[in-house]
Every structure is written in C-alpha cells, then in structure tokens.
Amino acid sequence: SLTEKFTGLFKDLSGQGKLSEANIKEASARVRRALLEADVNYKVVKDFAAAVEARALGEDVLTSITPGQKFVKIVYDQMVETLGSVNQPLALSPQPPTVIMVCGLQGSGKTTTCAKLAKHLSKPGRRIMLAAADIYRPAAVQQLEILSKQVGCDFFKLDSTDVAQICQEAKQEAVKKLIDVLILDTAGRLHIDTEMMAELERVQKTVKPQEILLVVDGMTGQDAVNIATEFSKALPLSGVIMTKLDGDARGGAALSLKVISGQPIKFIGVGEKLSALEEFHPSRVASRILG
Amino acid sequence: FTGKKALSASEYGELEELLLLADVGPRAAEKLLGSVKNGDQELTAIERLKREMLAILAANSNCKLQIANFSDKPQVWLIAGVNGSGKTTTIGKLGNMLTANGSKVMLAAADTYRAAAIEQLELWSKKIGAGFVGSAPGADPASVAFDAVSAAMSQKTDVLLIDTAGRLHTQKHLRDELVKVHSTIAKKMPGAPHQTLLVLDATTGQNALSQARLFSEAIPISGIVLTKLDGTAKGGIMLAIAQELKLPVVLAGVGEGVGDLKVFDAEEFVEGVLG
Ligand SMILES: Nc1nc2c(ncn2[C@@H]2O[C@H](COP(=O)(O)OP(=O)(O)OP(=O)(O)O)[C@@H](O)[C@H]2O)c(=O)[nH]1
Ligand SMILES: Nc1nc2c(ncn2[C@@H]2O[C@H](COP(=O)(O)OP(=O)(O)OP(=O)(O)O)[C@@H](O)[C@H]2O)c(=O)[nH]1
Ligand SMILES: [Mg+2]
Ligand SMILES: [Mg+2]
C-alpha cells in the first residue's frame, strides 16, 4: 500500500540522517510514478506532484516524528480535495420535467447508466421517462426499451433521422404525461467527430437539459483529458459518471475529468445490474487511485 | 530531436512525456528509453526507439491472421473481452472481411445476457449476408456455442464467429463461464476454436495489461483486436502486453462502419504513438 511504501521510504531516508528537501523531491517522484500507473494524466500528475511537494515542505514533513505517515496524509488530502471534497447530487428542477442528457464515447456505458439513473430516481409518485436518441447503433432503441421495462418506467422512441427532433418530441411527450424526470440516451461518439459533437450541441440548444452528464469508462487512460476537454468545449456539462469501477482499474481518469471539466463526478457504475450505481465519494475513489 | 543521435536529458524527458501520453506506462517507457540510450549510436535516437518498439511488437511469430483459403473447416473463432470493448461490432466487420475474401460466414450470438445483444448481432449478420445462430435470452452460452459449431459443420460454413458477453476479467464466475464455452467448443470439434481473439479498447489505459493477463490465463488467446484507434487514444499499453505476454495484435478497429477493420500495421501503430 501507499502508506507502507512511503513509511518505508522515509524510514530509509531518515536513517541516512536529517531529512532534506531532496528527500521530499524523491517522495514526490514516487507519487508521480504511482499516479501514472493509475492512469492519471501526465500533465495532471505534474501539477498534483508539485502541489504535494509544496504542501509537504510547508507542513513540516521534514521535522515530523512520522514523516512517512504525514506525507501520505498530504497526498491523500490533496487527492480528495482535487476530486471535489463532497458528493454533489443531481439537480432536480422544481418545474418538471427535469431533463437529463447523457453523452460520451462509444461503449462507455451510457445506455446502461441511463437505466440505472432511472432506477435510482424511481420512488413512489415520481414518473421517469427514458428516451432513445441513439438512432445509429443496431438494436440500440430495443436495448433501452428492454431496460425501461426492467426499471418499470416510461419509454419514448421516434422513427426519425433528426436526433434533436426526437429529443424535442420526447420533452413534449414528457410534459403531456406529467413526467418528473426525462433521461435522454444519446449515441456514443468520438470527441473529434465534429458532426456528431454538433448534433449534441443542437440537442442541448433545443431541449436545454438541467443536467448534462458525461459518461466515461473507468478504465480510460491518458485520453481522458482529451475527452473532457472536447466535451466541455461543446456542452455546458454539469457532471460526470465513471463506469465499470467494479473491476481493478485504478480510475485515475477521475482526476483528469474533474480537473479539466471543472464539474463534479456524481456517480460511479459498479456492475451491469441496474442497481449497480453508487453516489461518488471522493474519499473512496482517492483510496482506490492511490492503491 | 528528429535527426539527432544523442539527446539531452530534457529531450529524453520530452520523449518520456510522448510515450506516457500514449499510454505506454511508466515502467515500459523507462525500459524503452533505457534501450534507446544504450542502443546503436549510429542511428538517430528516434530510429532506435522505433526499432525497439517494432521488435517488441514482433515478439510473436504468429502476427498475421489468416483470413482466406482455410484448410481446416469450419474455422471456429471465439471473440472475448471486457464490456463495451467492441466485440459485437468487430465480429460484424470481420465477417464482412472474410466474406469479401471468399468465405461463407456464420455468426453465433453466445451473449445471452445483455439487453438486445442477440438482436444487435442478428442485424449485423443480415447486413453482411452471413448465417446466424442465436437463442432465447438467458440460455447457456456454452450450449449456444455447441449448437453453432454443429450448425457450421452441417451447413458447410467456412468460418464461424462466436460472440460472447462482455465480462470484467476480475470476475471469476465470468472467467469460468468463458472457459466452459471454450472447452465445449473444443470437445465438439477437435482443434477448435482455431482462433481466440481478445478485443481491447485503445482508449483503455494500464488496465488493458491486467485484462490481457487474466483473459490469457483463463483461455489460450491467439491474437488481439485493438479497437477505436480512430479516436485520439494511441493504445501504447500494447507494448507492455506484447513484451510480457507475447500476444500479437492482429486487427485494428478504426470506426463504426462495416469496412472499418484493418490488418494491424505495427509501423503505422508506432508512428501513431510517436505522434
Ligand atoms: N461491469 C460493468 N459493466 C458495465 C457498467 N456499465 C455498463 N456496463 C456494460 O458495458 C457494456 C456497454 O454498455 P452500454 O450501456 O451498451 O454502453 P453505451 O455507452 O451505451 O454504448 P454505445 O451506445 O455503443 O456508445 C455493456 O455490456 C454493459 O452491461 C459497469 O458499471 N460495470
Ligand atoms: N469509433 C469506434 N467505435 C467502435 C469501434 N468498434 C466498436 N465501436 C463502437 O463501440 C460501441 C460498443 O461496441 P459493441 O460491439 O457493442 O461492443 P461489445 O464489446 O460487443 O459490448 P458488450 O457486448 O456490451 O460487452 C458501439 O457503439 C460500436 O459502434 C471502433 O473501432 N471505432
Ligand atoms: Mg448506448
Ligand atoms: Mg457485444
């Protein structure tokens, strides 16, 4: 574990005499390597390690009786703060329907996550509607329709080649049916596909969702920065959901996503079942990234 | 530093950054740069790096996937990988490639778990003019595989592609299910599956190494398909995978269309990593 590694490092270093600034530099280089192995982006790691170094010097790690433990606490606290300190919930509009738009790269888990959100939000007296706005992937509409039956919520589809129109009509239908929350499932797309990114912008301008959630695969590597940058440019994102964190991926992309998008990670996906959605807690993800 | 033979410390730092941003990973990047520093000083540093990367990728002599003129028929190819990596789409594209090269292809939907997985593959089979074997959702994947191999044998199929459900490599019961599918195929037809392809998403970071390790511990993997290379991710983790597990990358997915599958080109891949 990280605690063991740094306690060991500082023990060896202090065994060589009084700790110095150079020792802090060595420790921060180790943090850098650990974070790169955890898929935190190279540039984000640089800034993070520099912040940790400055903090370690400022908080007198060198004169502490337990420098290793103190250093680890600094790393951990810095990580938790960077990840957003506290959980930020979904913003439900006092004037229904609240519209939640879900977007992201191919295969990241959007369709499954839409159904999980529907289930998460389901409570007596609240009506949820799932709308199928992926008109490209074979059987995408069927996939969401099956999931909506499993959740037990309303479902909207429309035979049209205009995705903005589909979303507009879904909203009109939601108003008619007194739906409280409308969730729009969009097609997976590359952040560098200008036409498909323009489609998302059209949907956003047409429907004006209260929440725009970027769904990112928890195993994503350095590319997380590119994804976050382009999606943030195109849309006023309100949050991020990281999926597939039930595996052994360290999830370092979370740091990149939070730092670059400036938006909170709101949930994490931890399985294929519709109940496998957890609220994001920075402390838990920080421990996971730091291993 | 393109034309240089000797690099300064800061130039090595720039090279390291390039490799890390391509998901090569800190340990593999360090090893690569070490071999560049100690390599043939008559070549430029970049040339040394390229050669070292190509040598790693060529670690397995079975780097070329045969896609026509099969002597053992029906060829049975099993496709596996984690959730959302691109298995089903890859099978559609691969079936199209094989048909274009003269084979009679059949697709089998052994993903009996995920919503509309069977429908998704059936639509692909119609698109590419391939045969199709499916079942009701919830059926045992091994029995779908068994029925598909029987059908392929009796219908003079040249290549049978078997789609499986996405599964995280860390889930033992799902690894066991895959092992059962594999051994059911082997019992039904000696020598099968002739290919077992692991589908890896190029956007995945260091976790791809763990995926490759655990999948290849469960069943013998004959090749890797690296998908979504049409994005900005470079798939650099493939170097660590090639070095440690000697698994060849045989195909590259470069888009969502039926034609977006290429034979893996190591030179092109290295160029992509080095930007
Ligand atoms: N283990 C695990 N699997 C997940 C999770 N979220 C989604 N999946 C699986 O990931 C795969 C892809 O999920 P989808 O919901 O189809 O992904 P998508 O983003 O809608 O895909 P596209 O629409 O093609 O872009 C499916 O096999 C899901 O069951 C998760 O949190 N954990
Ligand atoms: N851009 C791009 N998208 C791809 C590529 N390969 C697959 N996809 C997309 O990735 C998404 C997931 O593909 P699937 O074929 O459903 O993936 P899968 O591995 O079968 O997913 P599960 O069965 O749910 O585990 C779809 O939207 C595909 O169109 C590729 O090479 N490039
Ligand atoms: Mg989808
Ligand atoms: Mg599939």
XYZ file of C-alpha atoms and ligand atoms in Angstrom:
632
model
C 0.000 0.000 0.000
C 0.995 3.634 -0.414
C 1.291 4.133 3.373
C 3.697 1.210 3.638
C 5.717 2.418 0.647
C 6.185 5.939 1.991
C 6.721 4.941 5.615
C 9.443 2.624 4.306
C 10.940 5.297 2.071
C 11.122 7.930 4.807
C 12.488 5.386 7.308
C 15.358 4.615 4.908
C 15.884 8.310 4.201
C 15.852 9.415 7.849
C 18.148 6.513 8.630
C 20.640 8.333 6.438
C 20.444 11.421 8.677
C 18.275 14.520 8.780
C 15.591 14.636 6.061
C 16.088 17.254 3.379
C 14.180 18.896 0.553
C 15.800 16.414 -1.819
C 14.069 13.612 0.084
C 10.702 15.311 -0.446
C 11.523 15.507 -4.151
C 12.243 11.781 -4.216
C 8.980 11.028 -2.458
C 7.021 13.186 -4.879
C 8.695 11.371 -7.815
C 7.334 8.134 -6.372
C 3.879 9.670 -6.111
C 4.218 10.688 -9.753
C 5.005 7.132 -10.831
C 2.175 5.639 -8.761
C -0.332 8.066 -10.278
C 0.858 7.381 -13.856
C 0.353 3.671 -13.242
C -3.142 4.531 -12.007
C -3.951 6.272 -15.339
C -3.864 9.837 -14.031
C -2.957 12.090 -16.944
C 0.706 13.065 -17.301
C 0.076 16.811 -17.077
C -2.400 16.461 -14.201
C 0.214 14.345 -12.370
C 2.856 17.047 -12.803
C 0.632 19.702 -11.221
C -0.528 17.346 -8.496
C 3.020 16.281 -7.532
C 4.135 19.933 -7.435
C 1.231 20.804 -5.119
C 2.056 17.869 -2.850
C 5.726 18.857 -2.732
C 4.917 22.451 -1.801
C 2.475 21.309 0.834
C 4.934 18.788 2.302
C 7.574 21.478 2.670
C 5.042 23.951 4.054
C 3.635 21.498 6.560
C 6.974 20.490 8.064
C 7.107 16.849 6.996
C 10.869 17.156 7.434
C 10.616 17.808 11.150
C 7.800 15.359 11.843
C 8.326 12.297 14.005
C 6.404 10.246 11.441
C 7.342 11.832 8.100
C 6.094 8.881 6.017
C 2.626 8.930 7.525
C 2.438 12.723 7.348
C 3.455 12.661 3.687
C 0.842 10.059 2.784
C -1.841 12.094 4.564
C -0.856 15.122 2.467
C -1.074 13.104 -0.742
C -4.439 11.663 0.264
C -5.892 15.018 1.361
C -4.680 16.686 -1.829
C -6.344 13.920 -3.858
C -9.663 14.193 -2.001
C -9.695 17.977 -2.379
C -8.888 17.736 -6.085
C -11.667 15.188 -6.606
C -14.200 17.570 -5.106
C -14.342 17.016 -1.369
C -18.020 16.147 -1.072
C -20.684 14.365 -3.071
C -22.719 16.591 -5.377
C -26.219 15.266 -6.093
C -28.333 15.589 -9.220
C -30.123 18.923 -9.615
C -33.843 18.160 -9.918
C -35.857 21.060 -11.249
C -38.789 22.362 -9.183
C -40.615 22.666 -12.529
C -40.835 19.217 -14.152
C -39.748 17.621 -16.287
C -36.110 17.733 -15.242
C -34.222 16.801 -18.383
C -31.009 14.801 -18.024
C -28.883 14.363 -21.147
C -26.339 11.545 -21.136
C -23.368 11.540 -23.523
C -19.915 10.065 -24.021
C -17.662 7.845 -26.100
C -18.654 4.551 -27.699
C -19.193 1.674 -25.284
C -18.634 3.768 -22.132
C -21.874 2.507 -20.549
C -24.375 5.301 -21.328
C -27.450 3.202 -22.135
C -26.994 1.009 -19.069
C -26.289 4.097 -16.937
C -29.453 5.848 -18.178
C -31.484 2.880 -16.961
C -29.567 2.841 -13.675
C -30.312 6.546 -13.182
C -33.978 5.894 -13.907
C -33.983 3.158 -11.271
C -32.039 5.325 -8.802
C -34.551 8.155 -9.210
C -37.604 5.914 -9.079
C -39.704 6.449 -5.995
C -43.468 6.368 -5.345
C -45.182 9.277 -7.046
C -42.260 10.163 -9.307
C -42.593 9.414 -13.037
C -39.452 8.727 -15.043
C -39.133 8.527 -18.827
C -36.231 7.086 -20.823
C -35.861 8.419 -24.388
C -33.913 6.594 -27.082
C -31.892 9.177 -29.026
C -29.316 6.713 -30.444
C -30.567 6.102 -33.968
C -27.309 4.632 -35.264
C -26.246 1.579 -33.269
C -28.009 -1.642 -34.316
C -30.708 -2.524 -31.734
C -29.867 0.500 -29.514
C -33.527 1.500 -29.272
C -34.525 -2.094 -28.394
C -31.771 -2.211 -25.751
C -33.143 0.865 -23.956
C -36.734 -0.291 -24.367
C -35.923 -3.631 -22.689
C -34.148 -1.803 -19.850
C -37.070 0.597 -19.374
C -39.351 -2.410 -18.891
C -36.923 -3.802 -16.296
C -36.951 -0.457 -14.466
C -40.695 -0.110 -14.875
C -40.576 3.435 -16.248
C -41.979 5.218 -19.306
C -40.218 4.918 -22.653
C -40.059 7.172 -25.712
C -38.827 6.430 -29.214
C -39.498 8.079 -32.556
C -38.798 6.928 -36.078
C -36.834 9.955 -37.276
C -33.351 10.745 -38.587
C -33.261 14.056 -36.647
C -31.919 13.455 -33.147
C -32.712 16.989 -31.921
C -36.300 16.481 -33.094
C -36.502 13.143 -31.246
C -35.341 14.821 -28.031
C -37.702 17.778 -28.534
C -40.682 15.472 -29.033
C -39.602 13.361 -26.054
C -39.726 16.502 -23.909
C -43.159 17.437 -25.271
C -44.386 13.912 -24.528
C -42.886 14.143 -21.026
C -44.769 17.379 -20.376
C -48.015 15.769 -21.625
C -47.551 12.679 -19.475
C -46.596 14.658 -16.335
C -43.133 13.078 -16.266
C -40.876 14.294 -13.476
C -37.526 13.252 -14.957
C -36.729 12.696 -18.638
C -33.433 10.924 -19.383
C -32.030 11.210 -22.928
C -29.731 8.360 -24.046
C -27.523 9.527 -26.912
C -25.290 7.585 -29.304
C -21.639 7.000 -28.465
C -19.383 9.343 -30.423
C -15.771 10.470 -30.690
C -14.964 13.901 -29.225
C -13.143 14.610 -32.512
C -16.186 13.849 -34.686
C -17.295 17.424 -35.463
C -20.652 16.431 -36.954
C -21.615 14.205 -34.044
C -20.446 16.793 -31.484
C -22.546 19.380 -33.364
C -25.524 17.027 -33.001
C -25.106 17.122 -29.214
C -24.920 20.915 -29.297
C -28.180 21.020 -31.308
C -29.877 18.761 -28.770
C -28.660 20.938 -25.895
C -29.892 24.165 -27.544
C -33.247 22.591 -28.442
C -34.056 20.877 -25.141
C -31.948 22.827 -22.594
C -31.331 19.946 -20.145
C -30.858 20.732 -16.457
C -28.177 18.059 -16.265
C -25.658 17.101 -18.953
C -23.713 14.080 -17.752
C -20.556 12.797 -19.418
C -20.263 9.020 -19.032
C -16.679 7.805 -19.074
C -15.327 4.271 -18.896
C -13.432 3.887 -15.601
C -10.561 2.110 -17.394
C -9.855 5.123 -19.640
C -6.197 6.069 -19.827
C -4.446 9.296 -20.807
C -7.177 10.075 -23.355
C -9.499 11.174 -20.519
C -8.046 14.673 -20.786
C -8.923 14.898 -24.483
C -12.430 13.587 -23.904
C -13.069 16.009 -21.021
C -11.612 18.967 -22.942
C -13.680 18.495 -26.092
C -16.954 17.608 -24.388
C -16.584 20.618 -22.048
C -15.979 22.880 -25.043
C -19.085 21.624 -26.829
C -21.505 21.433 -23.904
C -22.160 23.014 -20.504
C -21.503 19.727 -18.692
C -22.987 19.521 -15.213
C -21.380 16.284 -14.107
C -19.500 13.098 -14.897
C -20.299 9.435 -14.298
C -17.460 6.898 -14.282
C -18.441 3.340 -15.127
C -17.038 -0.166 -14.732
C -15.299 0.612 -11.455
C -16.233 -2.873 -10.253
C -13.074 -4.117 -11.964
C -9.430 -3.487 -10.991
C -8.952 -0.275 -12.977
C -7.456 2.302 -10.592
C -9.658 5.049 -12.041
C -7.045 7.804 -12.267
C -9.041 9.274 -15.144
C -11.335 10.663 -12.423
C -8.701 13.232 -11.518
C -8.293 14.359 -15.123
C -12.038 14.548 -15.657
C -12.635 16.650 -12.534
C -9.712 18.994 -13.146
C -10.353 19.532 -16.869
C -14.163 19.707 -16.872
C -14.392 21.535 -13.578
C -17.531 19.504 -12.945
C -18.228 17.032 -10.141
C -18.211 13.297 -10.633
C -21.729 12.482 -9.478
C -21.942 8.693 -9.683
C -19.873 5.612 -10.352
C -21.065 2.462 -12.106
C -20.085 -0.711 -10.280
C -21.673 -3.519 -12.267
C -24.032 -4.497 -15.058
C -27.144 -4.772 -12.866
C -29.447 -1.758 -12.832
C -28.893 -1.405 -9.083
C -25.111 -1.049 -9.610
C -24.906 2.739 -9.364
C -23.277 4.464 -6.394
C -23.002 8.102 -5.419
C -19.470 9.347 -5.917
C -17.463 9.789 -2.744
C -14.049 11.445 -3.235
C -12.514 9.653 -0.255
C -13.291 6.204 -1.657
C -12.035 6.980 -5.159
C -8.921 8.690 -3.719
C -8.029 5.488 -1.844
C -8.597 3.475 -4.995
C -6.390 5.684 -7.172
C -3.626 5.746 -4.574
C -3.825 1.961 -4.196
C 15.151 15.977 -31.903
C 14.094 14.089 -35.045
C 17.507 13.942 -36.672
C 19.618 13.652 -33.512
C 21.715 10.676 -32.430
C 22.410 11.893 -28.907
C 19.687 13.512 -26.815
C 19.949 15.841 -23.840
C 18.304 14.993 -20.538
C 15.437 17.365 -21.245
C 14.971 15.820 -24.699
C 14.720 12.386 -23.094
C 12.150 13.976 -20.804
C 10.156 15.090 -23.857
C 10.345 11.584 -25.304
C 9.165 10.138 -21.997
C 6.199 12.522 -21.973
C 5.267 11.450 -25.511
C 5.324 7.776 -24.542
C 3.391 8.318 -21.313
C 0.676 10.329 -23.086
C 0.289 7.382 -25.473
C -0.498 5.049 -22.517
C 2.823 3.198 -22.816
C 3.004 3.249 -18.994
C 5.877 4.440 -16.761
C 7.725 1.113 -16.456
C 7.590 0.264 -20.165
C 8.553 3.843 -21.067
C 11.566 3.673 -18.769
C 12.667 0.350 -20.304
C 12.251 1.702 -23.834
C 14.247 4.859 -23.150
C 16.936 2.791 -21.426
C 17.373 0.667 -24.526
C 17.430 3.826 -26.681
C 20.230 5.294 -24.548
C 22.259 2.084 -24.876
C 21.377 1.276 -28.478
C 23.321 1.580 -31.744
C 24.674 5.138 -31.547
C 24.998 5.236 -35.338
C 21.235 5.564 -35.640
C 19.172 8.559 -34.548
C 17.513 8.228 -31.141
C 14.057 8.164 -32.751
C 15.144 5.403 -35.135
C 16.464 3.371 -32.192
C 13.173 3.860 -30.371
C 11.092 2.827 -33.398
C 13.171 -0.303 -33.938
C 12.891 -1.296 -30.285
C 9.111 -0.831 -30.335
C 8.763 -2.857 -33.564
C 10.934 -5.620 -32.102
C 8.657 -5.826 -29.055
C 5.516 -5.960 -31.200
C 7.029 -8.676 -33.384
C 7.584 -10.836 -30.292
C 5.189 -13.455 -31.548
C 5.793 -15.023 -34.932
C 2.069 -15.603 -35.464
C 1.460 -11.938 -36.109
C -0.519 -12.360 -39.308
C -4.097 -13.562 -39.052
C -5.019 -15.836 -41.960
C -8.239 -14.526 -43.483
C -8.767 -16.815 -46.531
C -8.032 -20.258 -48.016
C -8.574 -22.249 -44.861
C -7.800 -25.953 -44.942
C -9.496 -26.784 -41.603
C -13.196 -26.058 -41.912
C -15.342 -24.821 -40.444
C -12.891 -22.434 -38.806
C -14.273 -21.610 -35.361
C -13.186 -18.257 -33.955
C -14.114 -17.200 -30.423
C -14.267 -13.495 -29.539
C -13.948 -12.256 -25.952
C -13.212 -9.093 -23.976
C -14.472 -6.670 -21.371
C -17.774 -4.818 -21.588
C -18.142 -2.325 -24.409
C -14.721 -3.016 -25.980
C -16.258 -3.532 -29.443
C -16.647 -7.329 -29.764
C -20.034 -7.477 -31.496
C -19.171 -4.696 -33.954
C -15.768 -6.273 -34.661
C -17.477 -9.577 -35.492
C -19.750 -7.808 -37.970
C -16.747 -6.148 -39.653
C -14.629 -9.315 -39.550
C -17.444 -11.396 -41.010
C -17.644 -8.875 -43.835
C -13.874 -9.026 -44.407
C -13.929 -12.838 -44.526
C -16.920 -12.874 -46.904
C -15.144 -10.410 -49.179
C -12.183 -12.808 -49.216
C -14.332 -15.716 -50.339
C -15.541 -17.404 -47.158
C -19.068 -18.456 -46.176
C -19.509 -16.928 -42.733
C -21.812 -17.652 -39.795
C -22.255 -15.522 -36.662
C -23.253 -17.009 -33.303
C -24.811 -14.930 -30.522
C -23.431 -16.504 -27.354
C -24.060 -13.271 -25.421
C -27.333 -14.393 -23.920
C -27.147 -11.879 -21.100
C -27.129 -8.227 -22.188
C -30.311 -6.497 -23.363
C -30.726 -6.728 -27.149
C -27.291 -8.346 -27.643
C -28.768 -11.100 -29.804
C -30.773 -8.599 -31.900
C -27.655 -6.467 -32.371
C -25.627 -9.373 -33.802
C -28.545 -10.604 -35.912
C -28.792 -7.166 -37.552
C -25.080 -7.384 -38.366
C -25.494 -10.858 -39.881
C -28.257 -9.505 -42.151
C -26.114 -6.513 -43.105
C -23.161 -8.663 -44.193
C -25.109 -11.646 -45.580
C -23.840 -14.173 -43.042
C -25.622 -17.077 -41.412
C -26.868 -16.582 -37.854
C -27.318 -18.784 -34.804
C -28.974 -17.363 -31.721
C -31.150 -18.418 -28.827
C -33.584 -17.009 -26.340
C -32.043 -14.576 -23.851
C -30.808 -16.323 -20.712
C -29.769 -19.512 -22.498
C -26.461 -21.139 -21.532
C -23.704 -19.538 -23.676
C -21.863 -22.859 -23.929
C -24.913 -24.581 -25.414
C -25.329 -21.760 -27.967
C -21.668 -22.256 -28.919
C -22.217 -26.022 -29.171
C -25.289 -25.600 -31.411
C -23.432 -23.082 -33.555
C -20.472 -25.399 -34.137
C -22.890 -28.230 -35.064
C -24.728 -25.937 -37.471
C -21.483 -24.668 -39.011
C -20.282 -28.255 -39.523
C -23.504 -29.379 -41.189
C -24.012 -26.229 -43.282
C -20.590 -26.200 -44.990
C -19.677 -22.928 -43.263
C -16.107 -21.743 -43.801
C -15.804 -19.501 -40.744
C -17.950 -19.387 -37.613
C -17.511 -16.279 -35.432
C -18.770 -16.682 -31.856
C -19.721 -13.521 -29.938
C -19.603 -13.629 -26.148
C -20.914 -11.313 -23.445
C -18.678 -8.545 -22.172
C -17.128 -9.514 -18.865
C -14.679 -7.924 -16.451
C -11.556 -10.086 -16.221
C -11.684 -9.797 -12.446
C -14.939 -11.737 -12.140
C -14.061 -15.381 -11.572
C -17.532 -16.775 -12.345
C -17.481 -14.986 -15.705
C -13.955 -16.263 -16.479
C -15.203 -19.754 -15.604
C -18.152 -19.282 -17.973
C -15.742 -18.366 -20.770
C -13.580 -21.402 -20.000
C -16.713 -23.563 -20.267
C -17.616 -22.022 -23.648
C -14.060 -22.652 -24.862
C -13.920 -26.275 -23.706
C -17.421 -27.007 -25.079
C -16.229 -25.846 -28.496
C -13.032 -27.916 -28.193
C -14.976 -31.071 -27.255
C -17.410 -30.630 -30.150
C -14.669 -30.069 -32.731
C -11.031 -31.099 -32.194
C -8.685 -28.224 -32.915
C -11.388 -25.636 -32.286
C -11.507 -22.789 -31.551
C -8.828 -22.159 -34.193
C -8.583 -18.515 -33.136
C -9.491 -16.899 -29.828
C -9.385 -13.140 -30.204
C -9.243 -10.757 -27.267
C -10.828 -7.394 -28.066
C -9.134 -4.452 -26.325
C -10.281 -0.829 -26.459
C -7.446 1.560 -27.414
C -8.887 4.167 -25.004
C -8.174 1.864 -22.061
C -5.105 2.715 -20.009
C -2.905 0.455 -17.895
C -5.847 -1.807 -17.064
C -5.552 -3.410 -20.522
C -2.473 -5.259 -19.237
C -4.485 -6.764 -16.378
C -7.227 -7.691 -18.863
C -4.766 -9.424 -21.186
C -3.134 -11.265 -18.278
C -6.326 -12.636 -16.759
C -8.052 -13.499 -20.023
C -4.984 -15.357 -21.318
C -4.673 -17.219 -18.010
C -8.249 -18.431 -18.452
C -8.163 -19.424 -22.141
C -5.428 -19.504 -24.797
C -5.581 -16.174 -26.653
C -4.275 -16.352 -30.231
C -4.491 -12.654 -31.066
C -5.644 -9.205 -30.040
C -8.009 -6.835 -31.818
C -7.304 -3.231 -30.848
C -10.452 -1.151 -31.393
C -11.298 2.557 -31.507
C -7.927 3.546 -32.956
C -9.839 6.173 -34.952
C -10.026 8.220 -31.751
C -7.159 10.133 -30.125
C -6.003 7.277 -27.881
C -2.824 5.568 -29.090
C -3.072 2.171 -27.380
C 0.544 2.304 -26.167
C -0.183 -0.297 -23.467
C 0.081 -2.878 -26.284
C 3.873 -2.699 -25.929
C 3.769 -3.906 -22.321
C 1.265 -6.605 -23.329
C 3.440 -7.786 -26.227
C 6.558 -7.781 -24.056
C 5.054 -9.645 -21.110
C 2.574 -11.992 -22.776
C 3.909 -12.307 -26.325
C 0.395 -11.788 -27.718
C 0.239 -10.423 -31.294
C -2.129 -7.630 -32.305
C -3.745 -8.952 -35.473
C -6.520 -6.479 -36.280
C -7.263 -2.791 -35.712
C -10.772 -1.334 -35.391
C -10.881 2.136 -36.899
C -14.528 3.121 -36.850
C -18.118 2.000 -36.514
C -18.777 1.146 -40.163
C -18.726 -2.323 -41.696
C -15.470 -1.577 -43.550
C -13.633 -0.076 -40.554
C -11.389 -3.034 -39.761
C -7.769 -3.301 -40.890
C -4.999 -5.829 -40.616
C -2.803 -4.497 -37.791
C 0.131 -2.479 -39.101
C 2.903 -2.254 -36.485
C 4.777 0.529 -38.322
C 1.632 2.655 -38.508
C 0.947 1.943 -34.836
C 4.444 3.061 -33.792
C 4.090 6.231 -35.890
C 0.819 6.900 -34.085
C 2.392 6.503 -30.641
C 5.282 8.808 -31.528
C 2.825 11.386 -32.837
N -19.068 -4.370 -15.244
C -19.718 -3.269 -15.630
N -20.242 -3.223 -16.860
C -20.912 -2.122 -17.225
C -21.076 -0.995 -16.372
N -21.796 -0.056 -17.046
C -22.067 -0.582 -18.262
N -21.541 -1.834 -18.372
C -21.548 -2.742 -19.511
O -20.794 -2.115 -20.531
C -21.292 -2.539 -21.816
C -21.606 -1.300 -22.638
O -22.712 -0.654 -22.050
P -23.722 0.238 -22.901
O -24.705 0.793 -21.938
O -24.248 -0.508 -24.064
O -22.715 1.360 -23.397
P -23.035 2.611 -24.320
O -22.173 3.738 -23.865
O -24.497 2.905 -24.334
O -22.549 2.122 -25.728
P -22.808 2.861 -27.125
O -24.229 3.283 -27.143
O -22.489 1.852 -28.164
O -21.860 4.003 -27.166
C -22.491 -3.418 -21.528
O -22.034 -4.771 -21.556
C -22.903 -3.039 -20.126
O -23.570 -4.063 -19.438
C -20.485 -1.050 -15.050
O -20.554 -0.145 -14.239
N -19.834 -2.221 -14.746
N -15.147 4.696 -33.104
C -15.185 3.374 -32.988
N -16.220 2.806 -32.350
C -16.246 1.458 -32.268
C -15.214 0.637 -32.788
N -15.543 -0.661 -32.520
C -16.728 -0.635 -31.882
N -17.160 0.647 -31.720
C -18.375 1.113 -31.062
O -18.269 0.792 -29.698
C -19.580 0.572 -29.155
C -19.601 -0.760 -28.470
O -19.467 -1.772 -29.451
P -20.025 -3.259 -29.229
O -19.658 -4.006 -30.444
O -21.456 -3.239 -28.817
O -19.125 -3.683 -28.002
P -19.185 -5.057 -27.211
O -17.812 -5.372 -26.773
O -19.845 -6.107 -28.024
O -20.082 -4.658 -25.965
P -20.727 -5.649 -24.893
O -21.257 -6.829 -25.652
O -21.796 -4.858 -24.254
O -19.640 -6.014 -23.963
C -20.556 0.676 -30.334
O -21.097 1.980 -30.328
C -19.661 0.479 -31.538
O -20.159 1.101 -32.696
C -14.092 1.275 -33.432
O -13.139 0.656 -33.915
N -14.134 2.637 -33.507
Mg -25.806 3.049 -25.912
Mg -21.476 -7.295 -27.592
